CSV table of C-alpha atoms in Angstrom, one decimal:
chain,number,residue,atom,x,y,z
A,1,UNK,CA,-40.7,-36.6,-6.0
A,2,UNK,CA,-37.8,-34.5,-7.2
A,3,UNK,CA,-39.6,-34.2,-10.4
A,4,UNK,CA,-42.8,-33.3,-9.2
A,5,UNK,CA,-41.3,-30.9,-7.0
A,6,UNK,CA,-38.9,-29.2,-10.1
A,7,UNK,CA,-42.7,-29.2,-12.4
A,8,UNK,CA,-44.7,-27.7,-9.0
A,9,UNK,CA,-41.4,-25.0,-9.4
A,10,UNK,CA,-41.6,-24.1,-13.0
A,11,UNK,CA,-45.2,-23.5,-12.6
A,12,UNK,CA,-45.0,-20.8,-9.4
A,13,UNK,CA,-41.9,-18.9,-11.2
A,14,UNK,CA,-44.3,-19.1,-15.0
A,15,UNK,CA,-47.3,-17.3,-12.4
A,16,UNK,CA,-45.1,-15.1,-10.5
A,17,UNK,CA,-42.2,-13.7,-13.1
A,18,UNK,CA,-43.3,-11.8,-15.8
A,19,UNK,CA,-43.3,-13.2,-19.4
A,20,UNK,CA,-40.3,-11.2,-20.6
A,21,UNK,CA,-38.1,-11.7,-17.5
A,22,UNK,CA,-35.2,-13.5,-19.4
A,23,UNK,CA,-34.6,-11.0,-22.0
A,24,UNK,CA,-35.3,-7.8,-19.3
A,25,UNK,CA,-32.3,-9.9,-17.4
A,26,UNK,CA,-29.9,-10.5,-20.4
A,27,UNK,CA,-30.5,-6.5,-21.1
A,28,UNK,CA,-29.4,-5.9,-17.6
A,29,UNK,CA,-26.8,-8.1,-17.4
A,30,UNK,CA,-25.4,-6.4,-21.2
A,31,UNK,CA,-26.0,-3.1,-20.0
A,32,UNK,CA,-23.6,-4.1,-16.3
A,33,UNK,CA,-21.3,-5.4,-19.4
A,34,UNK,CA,-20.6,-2.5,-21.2
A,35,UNK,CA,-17.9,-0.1,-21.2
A,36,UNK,CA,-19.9,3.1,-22.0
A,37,UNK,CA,-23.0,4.8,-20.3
A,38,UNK,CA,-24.0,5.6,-16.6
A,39,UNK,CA,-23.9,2.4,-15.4
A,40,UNK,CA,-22.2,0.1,-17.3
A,41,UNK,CA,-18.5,-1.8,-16.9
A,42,UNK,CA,-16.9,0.6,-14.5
A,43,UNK,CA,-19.2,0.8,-12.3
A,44,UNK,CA,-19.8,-3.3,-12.1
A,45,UNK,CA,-16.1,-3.5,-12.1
A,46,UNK,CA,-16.0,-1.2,-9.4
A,47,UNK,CA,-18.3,-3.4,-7.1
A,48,UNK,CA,-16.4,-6.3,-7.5
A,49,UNK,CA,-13.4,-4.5,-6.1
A,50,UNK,CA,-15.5,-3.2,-3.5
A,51,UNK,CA,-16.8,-6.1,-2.6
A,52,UNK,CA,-13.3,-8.2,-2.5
A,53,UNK,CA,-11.6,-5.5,-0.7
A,54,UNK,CA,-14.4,-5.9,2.7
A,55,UNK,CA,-14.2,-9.7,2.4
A,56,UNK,CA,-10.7,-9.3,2.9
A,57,UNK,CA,-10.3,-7.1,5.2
A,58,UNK,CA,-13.0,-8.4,7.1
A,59,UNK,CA,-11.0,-11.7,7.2
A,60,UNK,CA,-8.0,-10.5,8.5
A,61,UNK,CA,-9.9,-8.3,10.9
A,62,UNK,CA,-12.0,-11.3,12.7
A,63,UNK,CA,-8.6,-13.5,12.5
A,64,UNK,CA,-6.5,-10.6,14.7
A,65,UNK,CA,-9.6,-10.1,17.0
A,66,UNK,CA,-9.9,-13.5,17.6
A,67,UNK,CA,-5.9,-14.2,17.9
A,68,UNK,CA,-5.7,-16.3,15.2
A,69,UNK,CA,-2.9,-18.2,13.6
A,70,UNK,CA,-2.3,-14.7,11.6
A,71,UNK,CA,-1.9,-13.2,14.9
A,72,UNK,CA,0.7,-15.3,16.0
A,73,UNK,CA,2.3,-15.2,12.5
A,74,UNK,CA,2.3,-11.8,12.9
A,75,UNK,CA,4.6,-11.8,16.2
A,76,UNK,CA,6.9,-14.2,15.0
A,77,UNK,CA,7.8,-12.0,11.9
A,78,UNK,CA,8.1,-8.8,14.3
A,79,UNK,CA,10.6,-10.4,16.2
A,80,UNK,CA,12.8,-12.1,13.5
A,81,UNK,CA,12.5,-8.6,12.1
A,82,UNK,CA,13.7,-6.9,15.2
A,83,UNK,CA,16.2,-9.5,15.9
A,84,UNK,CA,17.9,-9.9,12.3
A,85,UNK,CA,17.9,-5.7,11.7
A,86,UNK,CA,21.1,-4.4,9.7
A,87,UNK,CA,22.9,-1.2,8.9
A,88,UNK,CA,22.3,0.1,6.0
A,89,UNK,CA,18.8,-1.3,5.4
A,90,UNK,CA,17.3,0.2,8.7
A,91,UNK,CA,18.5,3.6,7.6
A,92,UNK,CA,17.2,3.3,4.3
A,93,UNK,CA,14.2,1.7,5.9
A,94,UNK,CA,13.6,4.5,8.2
A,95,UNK,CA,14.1,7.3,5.0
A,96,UNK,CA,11.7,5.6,2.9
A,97,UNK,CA,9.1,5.4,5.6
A,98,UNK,CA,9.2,9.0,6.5
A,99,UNK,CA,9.0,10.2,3.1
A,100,UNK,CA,5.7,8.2,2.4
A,101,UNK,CA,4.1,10.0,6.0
A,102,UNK,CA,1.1,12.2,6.7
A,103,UNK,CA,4.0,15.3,5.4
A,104,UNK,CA,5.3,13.7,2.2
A,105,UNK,CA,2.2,12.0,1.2
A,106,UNK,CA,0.0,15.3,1.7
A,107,UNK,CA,2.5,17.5,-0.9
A,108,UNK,CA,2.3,14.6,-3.1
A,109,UNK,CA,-1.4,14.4,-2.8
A,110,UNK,CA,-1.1,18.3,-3.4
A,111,UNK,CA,1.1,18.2,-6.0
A,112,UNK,CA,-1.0,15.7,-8.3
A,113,UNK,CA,-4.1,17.8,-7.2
A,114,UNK,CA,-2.3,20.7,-8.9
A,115,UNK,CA,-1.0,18.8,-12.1
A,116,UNK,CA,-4.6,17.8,-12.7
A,117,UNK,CA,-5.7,21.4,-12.0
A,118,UNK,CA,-3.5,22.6,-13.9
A,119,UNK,CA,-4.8,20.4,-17.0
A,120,UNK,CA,-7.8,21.4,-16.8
A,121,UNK,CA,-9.4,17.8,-15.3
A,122,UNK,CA,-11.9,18.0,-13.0
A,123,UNK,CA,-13.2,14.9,-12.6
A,124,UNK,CA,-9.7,13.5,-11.6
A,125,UNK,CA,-9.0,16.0,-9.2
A,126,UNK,CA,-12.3,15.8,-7.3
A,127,UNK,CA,-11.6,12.4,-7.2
A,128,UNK,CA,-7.8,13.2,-5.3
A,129,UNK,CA,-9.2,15.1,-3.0
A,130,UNK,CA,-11.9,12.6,-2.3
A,131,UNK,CA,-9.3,9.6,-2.5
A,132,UNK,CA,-6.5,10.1,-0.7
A,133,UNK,CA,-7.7,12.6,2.4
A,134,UNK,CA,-11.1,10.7,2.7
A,135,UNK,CA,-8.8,7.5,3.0
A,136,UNK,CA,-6.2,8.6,5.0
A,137,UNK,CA,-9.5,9.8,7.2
A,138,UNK,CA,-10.9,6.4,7.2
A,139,UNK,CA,-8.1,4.6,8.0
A,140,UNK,CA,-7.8,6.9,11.2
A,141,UNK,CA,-11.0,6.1,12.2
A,142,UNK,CA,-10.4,2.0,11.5
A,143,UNK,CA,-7.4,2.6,13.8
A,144,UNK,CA,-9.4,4.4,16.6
A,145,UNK,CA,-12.4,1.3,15.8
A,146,UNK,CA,-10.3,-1.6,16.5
A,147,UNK,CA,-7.2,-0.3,19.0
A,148,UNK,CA,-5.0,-2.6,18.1
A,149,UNK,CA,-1.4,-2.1,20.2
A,150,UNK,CA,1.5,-2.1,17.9
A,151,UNK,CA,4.6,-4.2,18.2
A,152,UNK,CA,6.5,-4.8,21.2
A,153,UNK,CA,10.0,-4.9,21.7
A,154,UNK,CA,13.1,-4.9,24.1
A,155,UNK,CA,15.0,-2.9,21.7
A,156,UNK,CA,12.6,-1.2,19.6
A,157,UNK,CA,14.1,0.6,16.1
A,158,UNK,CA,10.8,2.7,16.4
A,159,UNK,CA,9.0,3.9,19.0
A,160,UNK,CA,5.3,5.3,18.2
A,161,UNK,CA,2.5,5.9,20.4
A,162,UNK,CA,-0.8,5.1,17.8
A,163,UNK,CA,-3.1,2.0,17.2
A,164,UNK,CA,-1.4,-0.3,15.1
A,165,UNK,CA,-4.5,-1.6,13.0
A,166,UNK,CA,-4.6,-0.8,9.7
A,167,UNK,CA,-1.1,0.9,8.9
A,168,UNK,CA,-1.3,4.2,7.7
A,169,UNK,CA,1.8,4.3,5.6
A,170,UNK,CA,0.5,1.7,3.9
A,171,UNK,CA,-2.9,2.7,3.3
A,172,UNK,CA,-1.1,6.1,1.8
A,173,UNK,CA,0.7,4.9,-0.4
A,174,UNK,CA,-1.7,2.4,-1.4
A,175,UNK,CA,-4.1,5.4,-2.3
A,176,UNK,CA,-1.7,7.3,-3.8
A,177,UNK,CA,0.5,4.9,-5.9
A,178,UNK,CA,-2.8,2.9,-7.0
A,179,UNK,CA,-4.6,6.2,-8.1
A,180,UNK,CA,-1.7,7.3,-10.1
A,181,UNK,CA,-2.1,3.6,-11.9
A,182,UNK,CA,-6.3,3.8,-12.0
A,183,UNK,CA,-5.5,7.3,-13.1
A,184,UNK,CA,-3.0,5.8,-16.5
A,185,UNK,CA,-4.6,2.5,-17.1
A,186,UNK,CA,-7.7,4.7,-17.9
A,187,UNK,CA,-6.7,7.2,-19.6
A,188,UNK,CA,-3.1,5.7,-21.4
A,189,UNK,CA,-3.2,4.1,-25.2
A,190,UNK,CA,-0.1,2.2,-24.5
A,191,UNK,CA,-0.5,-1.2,-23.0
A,192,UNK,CA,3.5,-1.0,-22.0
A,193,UNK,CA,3.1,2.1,-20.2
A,194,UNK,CA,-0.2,0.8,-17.9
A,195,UNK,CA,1.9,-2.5,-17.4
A,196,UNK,CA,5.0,-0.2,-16.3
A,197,UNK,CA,2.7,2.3,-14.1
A,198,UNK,CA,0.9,-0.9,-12.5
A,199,UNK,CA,4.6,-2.8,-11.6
A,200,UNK,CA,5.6,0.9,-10.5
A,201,UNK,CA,2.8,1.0,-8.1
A,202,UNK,CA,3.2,-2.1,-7.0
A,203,UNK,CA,6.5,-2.2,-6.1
A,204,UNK,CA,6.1,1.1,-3.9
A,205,UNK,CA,3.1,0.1,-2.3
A,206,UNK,CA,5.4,-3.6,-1.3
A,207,UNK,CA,8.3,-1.1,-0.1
A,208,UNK,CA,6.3,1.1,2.0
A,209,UNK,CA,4.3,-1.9,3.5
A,210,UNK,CA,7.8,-4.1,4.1
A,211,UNK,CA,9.3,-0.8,5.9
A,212,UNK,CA,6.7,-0.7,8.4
A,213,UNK,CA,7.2,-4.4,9.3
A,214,UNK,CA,10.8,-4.2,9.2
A,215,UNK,CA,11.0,-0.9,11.5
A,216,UNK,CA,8.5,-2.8,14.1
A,217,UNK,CA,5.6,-0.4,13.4
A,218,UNK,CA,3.0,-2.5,12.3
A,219,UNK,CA,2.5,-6.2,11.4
A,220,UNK,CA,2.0,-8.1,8.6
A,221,UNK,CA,-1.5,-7.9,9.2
A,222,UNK,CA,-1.6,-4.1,9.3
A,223,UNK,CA,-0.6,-3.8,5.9
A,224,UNK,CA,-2.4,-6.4,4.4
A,225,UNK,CA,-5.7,-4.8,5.5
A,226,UNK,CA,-4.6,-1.4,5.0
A,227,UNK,CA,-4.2,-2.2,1.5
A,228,UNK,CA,-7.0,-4.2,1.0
A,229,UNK,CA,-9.2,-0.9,2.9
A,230,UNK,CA,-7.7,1.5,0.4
A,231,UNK,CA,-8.7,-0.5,-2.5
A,232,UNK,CA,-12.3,-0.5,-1.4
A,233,UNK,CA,-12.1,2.9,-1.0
A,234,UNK,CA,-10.3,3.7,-4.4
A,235,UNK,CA,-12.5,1.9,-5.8
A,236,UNK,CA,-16.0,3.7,-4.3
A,237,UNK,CA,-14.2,7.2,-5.3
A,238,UNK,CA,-13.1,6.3,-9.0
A,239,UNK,CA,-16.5,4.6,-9.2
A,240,UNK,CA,-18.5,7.5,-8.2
A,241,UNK,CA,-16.8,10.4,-10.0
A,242,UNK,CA,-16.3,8.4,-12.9
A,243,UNK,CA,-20.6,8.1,-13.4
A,244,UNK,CA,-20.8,11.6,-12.1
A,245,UNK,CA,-19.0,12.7,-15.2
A,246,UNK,CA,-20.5,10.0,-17.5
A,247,UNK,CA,-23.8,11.1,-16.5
A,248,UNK,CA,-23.4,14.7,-16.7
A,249,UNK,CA,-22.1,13.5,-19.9
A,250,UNK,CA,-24.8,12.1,-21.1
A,251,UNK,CA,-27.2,14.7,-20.1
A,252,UNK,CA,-25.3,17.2,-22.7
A,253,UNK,CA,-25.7,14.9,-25.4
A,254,UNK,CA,-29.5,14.6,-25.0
């Protein structure tokens, strides 16, 4: 019967694909493959991200709404946290989180905006303005979506009034520090300086994210979805303005 069945198969797909199917595929799939033109490795690179970034956060979004074991992982970090907090690491704590807020990142932001300005690149500075503001805009609007209540404690080190869900500071310096490495992993011939730059960003991005949860602002969850929402939306930006200009591009050459 299986047999039968697999010929009965073969026969509808021979009536209803066309005869060159298989090689109009592999040409798309080669095309998807490529690093030059329109639409070729970045921009199937860039879905993948995409794509990973939702699931994730999607994940971590269903398990906190439905008070899952990463909800109650969550509280049990916040209060060792709170209860096991030391001079001088909350001080420090508390400098490195205010440095990477809505003030610091926004000159930083500006300031890159400038340097690319001021080299004459417009691609990558359409794509900071779109990056970081349009993310720190989305996350806002996440926060508003889902109303999550931060942390609480007896003792709080930080007292905020916002939703918790996704952390901002996180997603900021997520879009920032990651863009700076998209940003030198593109353009860089030196495989030590992309490594360095990637590490770099990294490491930032895990400081920022730990000073949150340490401080009682957010929990673990917060920052794991904030990053994993400021990925996704690197990777639409970076995507789109990078076929903008190879299209454009391509369009002079003709």
């Amino acid at each position: 019967m299986s047999r039968i069945a697999y010929s009965k198969l073969r026969q509808k797909l021979r009536r209803t694909l066309p005869p060159d199917w298989l090689p109009k595929l592999l040409r798309f799939l080669q095309a998807r493959l490529t690093p030059g033109g329109e639409l070729g490795l970045h921009l199937t690179a860039g879905m993948v991200l995409l794509v990973a970034a939702v699931s994730v956060f999607q994940e971590i979004a269903e398990a906190v709404g439905e008070n899952d074991d990463i909800a109650r992982f969550d509280v049990h970090v916040a209060q060792w946290f709170n209860t096991h907090a030391f001079e001088p690491l909350t001080t420090i704590m508390m400098g490195f989180t205010h440095a990477h807020g809505i003030v610091g990142m926004s000159i930083a932001s500006s300031l890159l905006a400038l340097w690319f300005w001021r080299r004459k690149a417009p691609y990558w500075l359409l794509a900071t303005v779109i990056a970081v503001p349009g993310g720190m805009l989305l996350n806002v609007l996440l926060k508003l979506t889902y109303a999550r209540p931060r942390p609480a404690f007896e003792e709080p080190l930080l007292t905020l009034g916002t939703y918790s869900f996704p952390s901002g500071h996180t997603a900021a310096a997520t879009l920032f520090y990651g863009f700076i490495a998209c940003y030198i992993v593109t353009t860089s011939p030196s495989w030590r300086r992309r490594l360095a730059v990637m590490v770099f960003a990294a490491v930032m991005v895990a400081l920022v994210a730990f000073s949150r949860v340490y401080l009682g602002a957010h929990y673990v969850s917060d920052v794991l979805a904030a990053m994993a929402e400021s990925a996704g939306w690197l990777a639409v930006c970076i995507t789109a303005v990078s076929t903008l200009r190879r299209r454009r591009a391509a369009r002079k050459d003709q």
